[in-house]
XYZ file of C-alpha atoms in Angstrom:
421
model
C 74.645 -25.344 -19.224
C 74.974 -29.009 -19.676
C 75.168 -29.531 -23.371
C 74.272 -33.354 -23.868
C 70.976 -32.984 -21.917
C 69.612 -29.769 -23.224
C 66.690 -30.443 -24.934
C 64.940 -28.573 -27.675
C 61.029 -28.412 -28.023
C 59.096 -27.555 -31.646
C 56.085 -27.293 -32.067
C 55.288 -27.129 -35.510
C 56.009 -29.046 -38.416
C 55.607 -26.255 -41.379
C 58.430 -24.704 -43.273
C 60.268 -22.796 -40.163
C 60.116 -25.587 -37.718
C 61.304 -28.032 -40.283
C 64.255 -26.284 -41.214
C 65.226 -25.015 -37.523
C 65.082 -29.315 -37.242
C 67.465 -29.302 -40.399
C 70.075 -26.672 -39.293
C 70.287 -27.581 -35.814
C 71.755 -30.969 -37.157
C 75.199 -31.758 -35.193
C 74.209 -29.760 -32.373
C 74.885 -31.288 -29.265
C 71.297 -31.674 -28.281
C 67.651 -33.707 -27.809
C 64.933 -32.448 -29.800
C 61.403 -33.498 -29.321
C 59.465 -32.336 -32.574
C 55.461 -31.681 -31.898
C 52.541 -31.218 -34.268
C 48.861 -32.059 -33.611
C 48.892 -33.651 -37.520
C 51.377 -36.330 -39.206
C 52.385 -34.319 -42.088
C 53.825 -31.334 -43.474
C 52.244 -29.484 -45.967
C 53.558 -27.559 -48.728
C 50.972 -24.704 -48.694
C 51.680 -22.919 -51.588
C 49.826 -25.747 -53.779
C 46.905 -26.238 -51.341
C 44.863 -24.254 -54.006
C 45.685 -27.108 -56.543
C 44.269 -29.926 -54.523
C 41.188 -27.483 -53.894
C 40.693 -27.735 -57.617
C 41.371 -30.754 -58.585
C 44.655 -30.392 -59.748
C 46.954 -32.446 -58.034
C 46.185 -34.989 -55.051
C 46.745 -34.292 -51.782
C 49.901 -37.382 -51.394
C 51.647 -34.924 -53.810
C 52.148 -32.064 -51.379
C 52.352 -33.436 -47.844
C 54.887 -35.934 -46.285
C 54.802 -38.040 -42.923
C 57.277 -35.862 -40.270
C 58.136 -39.164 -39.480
C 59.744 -40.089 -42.591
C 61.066 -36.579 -43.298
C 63.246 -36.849 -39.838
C 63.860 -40.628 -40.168
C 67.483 -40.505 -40.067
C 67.493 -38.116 -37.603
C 68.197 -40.248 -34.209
C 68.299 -37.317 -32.432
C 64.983 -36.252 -33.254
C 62.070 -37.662 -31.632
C 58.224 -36.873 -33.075
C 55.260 -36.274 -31.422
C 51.730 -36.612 -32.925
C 50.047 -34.330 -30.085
C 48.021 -30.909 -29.732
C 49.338 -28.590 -27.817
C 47.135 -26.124 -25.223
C 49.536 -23.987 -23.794
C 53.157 -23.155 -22.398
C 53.922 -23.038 -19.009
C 57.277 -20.432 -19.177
C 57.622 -20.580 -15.507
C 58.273 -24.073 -15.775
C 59.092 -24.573 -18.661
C 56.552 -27.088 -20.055
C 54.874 -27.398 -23.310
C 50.803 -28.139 -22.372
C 49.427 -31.071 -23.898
C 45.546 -31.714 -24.389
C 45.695 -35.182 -22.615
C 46.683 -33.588 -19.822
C 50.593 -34.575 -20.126
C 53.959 -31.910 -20.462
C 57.285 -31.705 -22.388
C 59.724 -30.403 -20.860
C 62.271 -27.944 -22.481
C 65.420 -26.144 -21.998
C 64.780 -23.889 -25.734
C 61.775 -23.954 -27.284
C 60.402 -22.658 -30.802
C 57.004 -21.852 -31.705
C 56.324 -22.349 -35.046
C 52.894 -23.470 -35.480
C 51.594 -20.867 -38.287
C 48.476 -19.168 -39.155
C 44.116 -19.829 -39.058
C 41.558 -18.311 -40.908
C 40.441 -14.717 -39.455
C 36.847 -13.437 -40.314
C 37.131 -10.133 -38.893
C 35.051 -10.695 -36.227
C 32.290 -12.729 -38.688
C 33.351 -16.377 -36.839
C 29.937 -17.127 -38.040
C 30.754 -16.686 -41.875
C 33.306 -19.699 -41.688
C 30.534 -22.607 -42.381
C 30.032 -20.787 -45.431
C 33.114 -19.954 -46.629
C 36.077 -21.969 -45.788
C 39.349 -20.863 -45.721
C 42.115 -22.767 -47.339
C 44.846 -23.819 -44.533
C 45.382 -27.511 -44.191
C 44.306 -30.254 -46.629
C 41.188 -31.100 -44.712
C 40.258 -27.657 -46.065
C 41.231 -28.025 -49.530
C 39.090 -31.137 -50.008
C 36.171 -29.949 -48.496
C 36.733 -27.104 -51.159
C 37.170 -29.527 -53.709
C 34.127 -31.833 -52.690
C 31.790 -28.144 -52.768
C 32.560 -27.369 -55.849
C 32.344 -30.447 -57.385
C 28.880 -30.840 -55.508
C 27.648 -27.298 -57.174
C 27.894 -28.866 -60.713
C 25.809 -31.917 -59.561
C 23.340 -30.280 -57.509
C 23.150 -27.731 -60.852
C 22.701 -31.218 -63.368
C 19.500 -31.647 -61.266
C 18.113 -28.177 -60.480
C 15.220 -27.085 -63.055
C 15.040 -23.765 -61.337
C 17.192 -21.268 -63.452
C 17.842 -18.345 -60.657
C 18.760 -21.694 -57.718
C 20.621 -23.386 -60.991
C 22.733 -19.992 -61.748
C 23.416 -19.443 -57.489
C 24.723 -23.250 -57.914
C 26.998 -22.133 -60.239
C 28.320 -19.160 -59.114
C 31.624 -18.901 -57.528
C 32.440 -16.329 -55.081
C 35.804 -15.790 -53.395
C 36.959 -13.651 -50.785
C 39.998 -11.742 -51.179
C 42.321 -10.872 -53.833
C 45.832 -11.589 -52.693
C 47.566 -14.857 -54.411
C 45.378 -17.656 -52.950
C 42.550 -15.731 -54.099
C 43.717 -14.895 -57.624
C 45.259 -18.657 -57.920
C 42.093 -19.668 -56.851
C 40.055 -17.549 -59.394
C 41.912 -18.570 -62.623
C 42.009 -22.180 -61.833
C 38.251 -22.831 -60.778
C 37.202 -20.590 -64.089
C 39.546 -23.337 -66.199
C 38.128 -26.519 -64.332
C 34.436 -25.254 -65.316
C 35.444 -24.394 -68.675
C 38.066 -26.881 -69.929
C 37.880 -29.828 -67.775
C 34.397 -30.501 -66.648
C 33.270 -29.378 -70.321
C 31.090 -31.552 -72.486
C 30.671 -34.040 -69.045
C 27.162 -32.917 -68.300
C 23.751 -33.410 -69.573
C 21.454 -30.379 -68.314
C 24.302 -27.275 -67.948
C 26.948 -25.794 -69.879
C 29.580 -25.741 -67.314
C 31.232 -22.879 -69.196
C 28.486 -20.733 -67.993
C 29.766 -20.815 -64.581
C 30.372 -18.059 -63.296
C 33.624 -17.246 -61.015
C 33.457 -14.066 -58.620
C 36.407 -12.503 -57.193
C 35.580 -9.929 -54.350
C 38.491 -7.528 -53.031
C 37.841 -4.692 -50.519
C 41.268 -2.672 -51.245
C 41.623 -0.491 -54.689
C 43.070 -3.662 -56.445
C 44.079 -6.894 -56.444
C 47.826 -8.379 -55.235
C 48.285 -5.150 -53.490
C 51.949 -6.631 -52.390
C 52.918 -6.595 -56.058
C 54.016 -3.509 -58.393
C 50.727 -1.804 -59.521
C 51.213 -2.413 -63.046
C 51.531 -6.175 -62.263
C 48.131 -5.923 -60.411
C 46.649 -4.402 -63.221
C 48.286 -6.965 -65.664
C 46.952 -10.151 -63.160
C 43.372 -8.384 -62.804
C 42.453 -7.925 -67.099
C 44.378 -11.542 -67.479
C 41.378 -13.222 -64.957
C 39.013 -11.078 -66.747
C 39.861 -12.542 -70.034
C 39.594 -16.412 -68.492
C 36.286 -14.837 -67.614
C 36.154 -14.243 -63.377
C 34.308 -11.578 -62.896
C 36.498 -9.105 -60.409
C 35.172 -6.836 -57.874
C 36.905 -4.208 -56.288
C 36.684 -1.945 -53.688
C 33.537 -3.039 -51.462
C 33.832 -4.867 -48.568
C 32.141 -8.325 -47.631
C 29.692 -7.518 -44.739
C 28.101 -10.571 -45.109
C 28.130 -14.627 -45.845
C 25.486 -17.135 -45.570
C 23.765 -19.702 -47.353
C 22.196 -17.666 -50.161
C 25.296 -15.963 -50.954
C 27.475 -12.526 -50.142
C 26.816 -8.999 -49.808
C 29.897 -6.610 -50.514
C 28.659 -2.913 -50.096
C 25.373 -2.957 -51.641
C 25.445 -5.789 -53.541
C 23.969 -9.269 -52.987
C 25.589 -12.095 -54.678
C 23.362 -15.130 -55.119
C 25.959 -17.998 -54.704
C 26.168 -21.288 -53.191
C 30.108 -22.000 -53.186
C 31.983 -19.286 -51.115
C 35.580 -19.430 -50.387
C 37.879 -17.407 -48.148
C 41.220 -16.043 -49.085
C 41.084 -12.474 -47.251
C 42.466 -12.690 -44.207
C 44.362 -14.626 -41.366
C 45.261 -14.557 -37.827
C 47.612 -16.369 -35.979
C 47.987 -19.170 -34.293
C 47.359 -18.998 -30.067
C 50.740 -19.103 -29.394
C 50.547 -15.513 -28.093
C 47.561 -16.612 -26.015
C 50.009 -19.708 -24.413
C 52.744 -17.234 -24.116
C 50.487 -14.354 -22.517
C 53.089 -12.217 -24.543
C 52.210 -8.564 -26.464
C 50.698 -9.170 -29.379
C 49.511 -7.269 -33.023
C 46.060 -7.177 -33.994
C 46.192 -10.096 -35.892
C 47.913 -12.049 -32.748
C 51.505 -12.392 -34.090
C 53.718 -12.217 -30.740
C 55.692 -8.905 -30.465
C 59.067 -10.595 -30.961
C 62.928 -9.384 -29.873
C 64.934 -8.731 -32.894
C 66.752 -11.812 -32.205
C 63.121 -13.917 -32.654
C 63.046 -14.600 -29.087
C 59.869 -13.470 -26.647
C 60.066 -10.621 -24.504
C 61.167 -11.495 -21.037
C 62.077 -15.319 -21.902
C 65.265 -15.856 -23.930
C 64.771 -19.440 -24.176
C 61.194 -19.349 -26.562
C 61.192 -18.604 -29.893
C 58.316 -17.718 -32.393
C 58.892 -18.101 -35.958
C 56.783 -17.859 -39.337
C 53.300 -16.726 -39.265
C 53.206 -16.800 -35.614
C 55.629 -13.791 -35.282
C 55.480 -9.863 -35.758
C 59.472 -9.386 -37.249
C 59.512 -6.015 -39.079
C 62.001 -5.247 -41.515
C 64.181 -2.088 -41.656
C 61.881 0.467 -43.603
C 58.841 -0.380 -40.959
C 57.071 -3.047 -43.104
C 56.059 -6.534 -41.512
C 58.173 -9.465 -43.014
C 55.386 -11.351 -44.978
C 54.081 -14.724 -43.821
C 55.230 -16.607 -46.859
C 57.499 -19.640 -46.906
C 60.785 -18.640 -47.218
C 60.541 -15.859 -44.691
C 59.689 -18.797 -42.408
C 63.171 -21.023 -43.615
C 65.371 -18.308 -43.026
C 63.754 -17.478 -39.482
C 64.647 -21.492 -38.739
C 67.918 -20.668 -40.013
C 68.233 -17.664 -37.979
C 67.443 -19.462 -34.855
C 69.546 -22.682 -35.079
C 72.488 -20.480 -35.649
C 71.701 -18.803 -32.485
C 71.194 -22.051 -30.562
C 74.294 -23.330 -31.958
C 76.191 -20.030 -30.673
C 74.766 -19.868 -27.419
C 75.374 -23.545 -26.695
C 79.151 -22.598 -27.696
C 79.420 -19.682 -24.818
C 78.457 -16.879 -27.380
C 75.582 -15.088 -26.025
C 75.697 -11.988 -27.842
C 73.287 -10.509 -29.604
C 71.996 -11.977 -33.064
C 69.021 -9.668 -34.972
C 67.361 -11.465 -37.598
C 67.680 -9.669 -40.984
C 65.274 -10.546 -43.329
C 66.289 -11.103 -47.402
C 63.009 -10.817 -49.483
C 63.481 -12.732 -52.450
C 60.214 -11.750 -54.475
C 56.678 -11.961 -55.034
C 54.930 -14.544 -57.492
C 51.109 -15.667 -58.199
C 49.576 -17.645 -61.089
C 46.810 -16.965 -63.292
C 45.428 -20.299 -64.373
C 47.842 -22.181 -66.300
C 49.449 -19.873 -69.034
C 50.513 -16.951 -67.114
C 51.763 -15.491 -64.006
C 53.226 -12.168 -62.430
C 56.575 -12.445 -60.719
C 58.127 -9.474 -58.999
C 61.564 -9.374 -58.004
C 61.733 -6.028 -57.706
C 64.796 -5.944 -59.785
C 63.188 -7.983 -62.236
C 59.403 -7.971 -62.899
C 57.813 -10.863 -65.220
C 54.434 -11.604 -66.503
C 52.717 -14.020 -69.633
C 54.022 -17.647 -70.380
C 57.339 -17.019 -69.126
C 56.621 -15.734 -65.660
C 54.306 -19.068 -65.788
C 56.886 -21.208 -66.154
C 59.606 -19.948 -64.037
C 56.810 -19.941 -61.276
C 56.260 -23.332 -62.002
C 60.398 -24.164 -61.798
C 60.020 -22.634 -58.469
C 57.494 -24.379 -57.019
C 58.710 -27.873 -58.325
C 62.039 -26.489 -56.892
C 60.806 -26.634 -53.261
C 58.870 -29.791 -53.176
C 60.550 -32.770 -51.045
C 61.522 -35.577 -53.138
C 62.284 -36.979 -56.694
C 58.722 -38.997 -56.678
C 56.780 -35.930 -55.587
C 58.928 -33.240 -58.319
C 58.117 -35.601 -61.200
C 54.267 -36.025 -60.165
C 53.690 -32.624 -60.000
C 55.485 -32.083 -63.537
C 53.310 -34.655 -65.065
C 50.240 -33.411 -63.844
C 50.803 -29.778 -64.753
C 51.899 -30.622 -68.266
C 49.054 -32.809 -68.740
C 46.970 -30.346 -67.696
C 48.504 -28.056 -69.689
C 48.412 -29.790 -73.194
C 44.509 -31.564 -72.294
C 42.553 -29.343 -69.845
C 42.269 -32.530 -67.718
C 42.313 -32.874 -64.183
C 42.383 -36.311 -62.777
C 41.902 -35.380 -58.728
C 38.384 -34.971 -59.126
C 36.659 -37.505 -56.855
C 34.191 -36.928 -53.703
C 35.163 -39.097 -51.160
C 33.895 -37.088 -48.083
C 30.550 -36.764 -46.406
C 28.786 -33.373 -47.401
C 28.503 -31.350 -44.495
C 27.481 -27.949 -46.280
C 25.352 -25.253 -44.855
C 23.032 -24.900 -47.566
């Protein structure tokens, strides 16, 4: 193998291609970094920008700048449409290839609808930032459509709030939308009482955060109650549209709908032709690497990596950083001769969701928190893993103002409304 011209291929600029970028640093090789948008995102505040919260400069960066001083690093703004492992060629959509000698997939998750593809005009997920402010400009556009509706059963289905699933983004979701209408957006209208909004959370399973101790569901699903969210367990949506949702028998008159219950995975299986789960994470080796083609890796929400008691490793962040890890310290070894085998071994470091802005639930497993304190050690976290000084003290000053005032100051419509309904 000729060291100084092997050349590495990512495609994806999220948490695990990022830090694969990071630790393959001093390697002696070219790597060509792709991603069909400029910027990584730091998903685990996309429900912030949603609602107002913070703006969306304060949790995405240019790639560019974040591999600046990386000459060996070259960036590609480009969407990819496939893999061509015979030759080894990452598919572009102009029609042009990259070739590779490794590559790594890491190019995350979408929205899944369980076969309801026809429910996403009406309920958007919450993925990318183009998602979170079309969430932010439809719920922003309830309350003004609601100002000017004299109908009281079309004024109540204008503000009525119904979300989709009851994992984290869905609960984060739920106590922070129930907070904007009553605290921020209070006393700012004419013809409504915003605090009569009314926020809906919908989950099919027995209860909500089913990835956290019960007794920590049970302590996150009476905290939303007391904000005032309304939740619903244990009937599934069978239906979205423009007047609203049905889960089981029940019809839900509302004109905002969002979607936190489920996701698939990228195509990368579908470039690949490689096994796949139901949700299309590829079937990985326990090394990371797919089945029949040591040379392509799939990391992160792409990938089906189970840990030792059965259990999928979760698609969260730092699963994806220590998957990047994992795989530049198998580059490095098998550009130093050392081709023996290297399983990945996943560390789980814990489990943490918000419940608007004075409590949380944070589950070690060793340690399990909840109330004020949980809050702000969530908060620590998440300021923790933000890129830069700038960006750390921004989001600081925004939560504490929004802790000590209610205000929000990312509240602005600056899009087109292309709502069904």
């Amino acid at each position: 193998m000729n060291q100084a011209s092997h050349h590495v291929v990512v495609v994806g600029a999220g948490f695990g291609g990022l830090e694969f970028t990071r630790a393959l640093g001093g390697a002696p090789v070219r790597v060509t970094m792709i991603d069909k948008r400029n910027h990584h995102l730091f998903q685990p505040l996309l429900y912030q920008v949603a609602t107002t919260a913070l703006a969306t400069s304060e949790i995405a960066w240019p790639v560019r700048h974040l591999l600046r001083k990386r000459k060996d690093v070259t960036t590609l703004l480009a969407n990819v449409v496939g893999i061509d492992r015979a030759g080894k060629n990452v598919l572009l959509d102009d029609g042009s290839a990259v070739a590779y000698n490794t590559l790594l997939l890491a190019t995350g998750a979408r929205h899944a609808y369980f076969g309801h593809d026809e429910w996403e005009p009406f309920a958007p997920g919450l993925k990318t930032l183009e998602d979170a402010t079309t969430v932010r400009r439809r719920i922003l556009l309830a309350f003004e459509q609601a100002e000017r509706e004299t109908d009281p059963a079309k004024r109540q289905a204008l503000l009525t709030i119904a979300i989709v699933g009851g994992g984290p983004t869905g609960v984060e979701l739920a106590g922070t939308i129930v907070e904007l209408a009553h605290d921020t957006l209070h006393g700012e209208f004419r013809n409504i009482d915003t605090r009569e909004a009314r926020v809906v959370l919908i989950e099919a399973g027995d209860r909500i955060l089913a990835n956290f101790a019960p007794k920590l569901s049970d302590y996150a699903s009476k905290a939303l109650e007391r904000l005032g969210v309304t939740v619903e367990l244990g009937r599934a949506v069978t239906r979205c549209d423009a007047e609203g949702v049905v889960f089981g028998d029940k019809h839900l008159a509302a004109k905002t709908i969002l979607w936190a219950a489920g996701v698939a995975a990228s195509p990368a299986a579908e470039w690949l032709g490689a096994p796949a789960d139901r949700a299309g994470r590829v079937l990985v080796e326990p090394d990371l690497s797919v089945p029949g083609s040591p040379e392509i890796f799939v990391i992160g929400d792409a990938a089906h990596v189970l840990r030792p008691d059965g259990r999928p490793v979760p698609g969260v962040a730092p699963a994806a950083k220590q998957q990047g890890r994992h795989v530049a310290a198998t580059l490095k070894a098998r550009l130093a001769g050392d081709s023996s085998p290297r399983p990945f071994h996943y560390r789980h470091d814990g489990d943490l969701a918000t419940i608007g802005k004075r409590a949380a639930v944070i589950d070690f497993g060793w340690l399990k928190l909840t109330g004020w304190a949980a809050w702000w050690l969530w908060g620590v976290a998440h300021i923790y893993f933000l890129i830069g000084f700038r960006n750390r003290l921004a989001v600081s000053l925004s939560w504490l103002w929004i802790y000590a005032t209610g205000q929000r100051s990312a509240r602005l419509i600056t899009q087109g409304d292309d709502d069904k309904g």
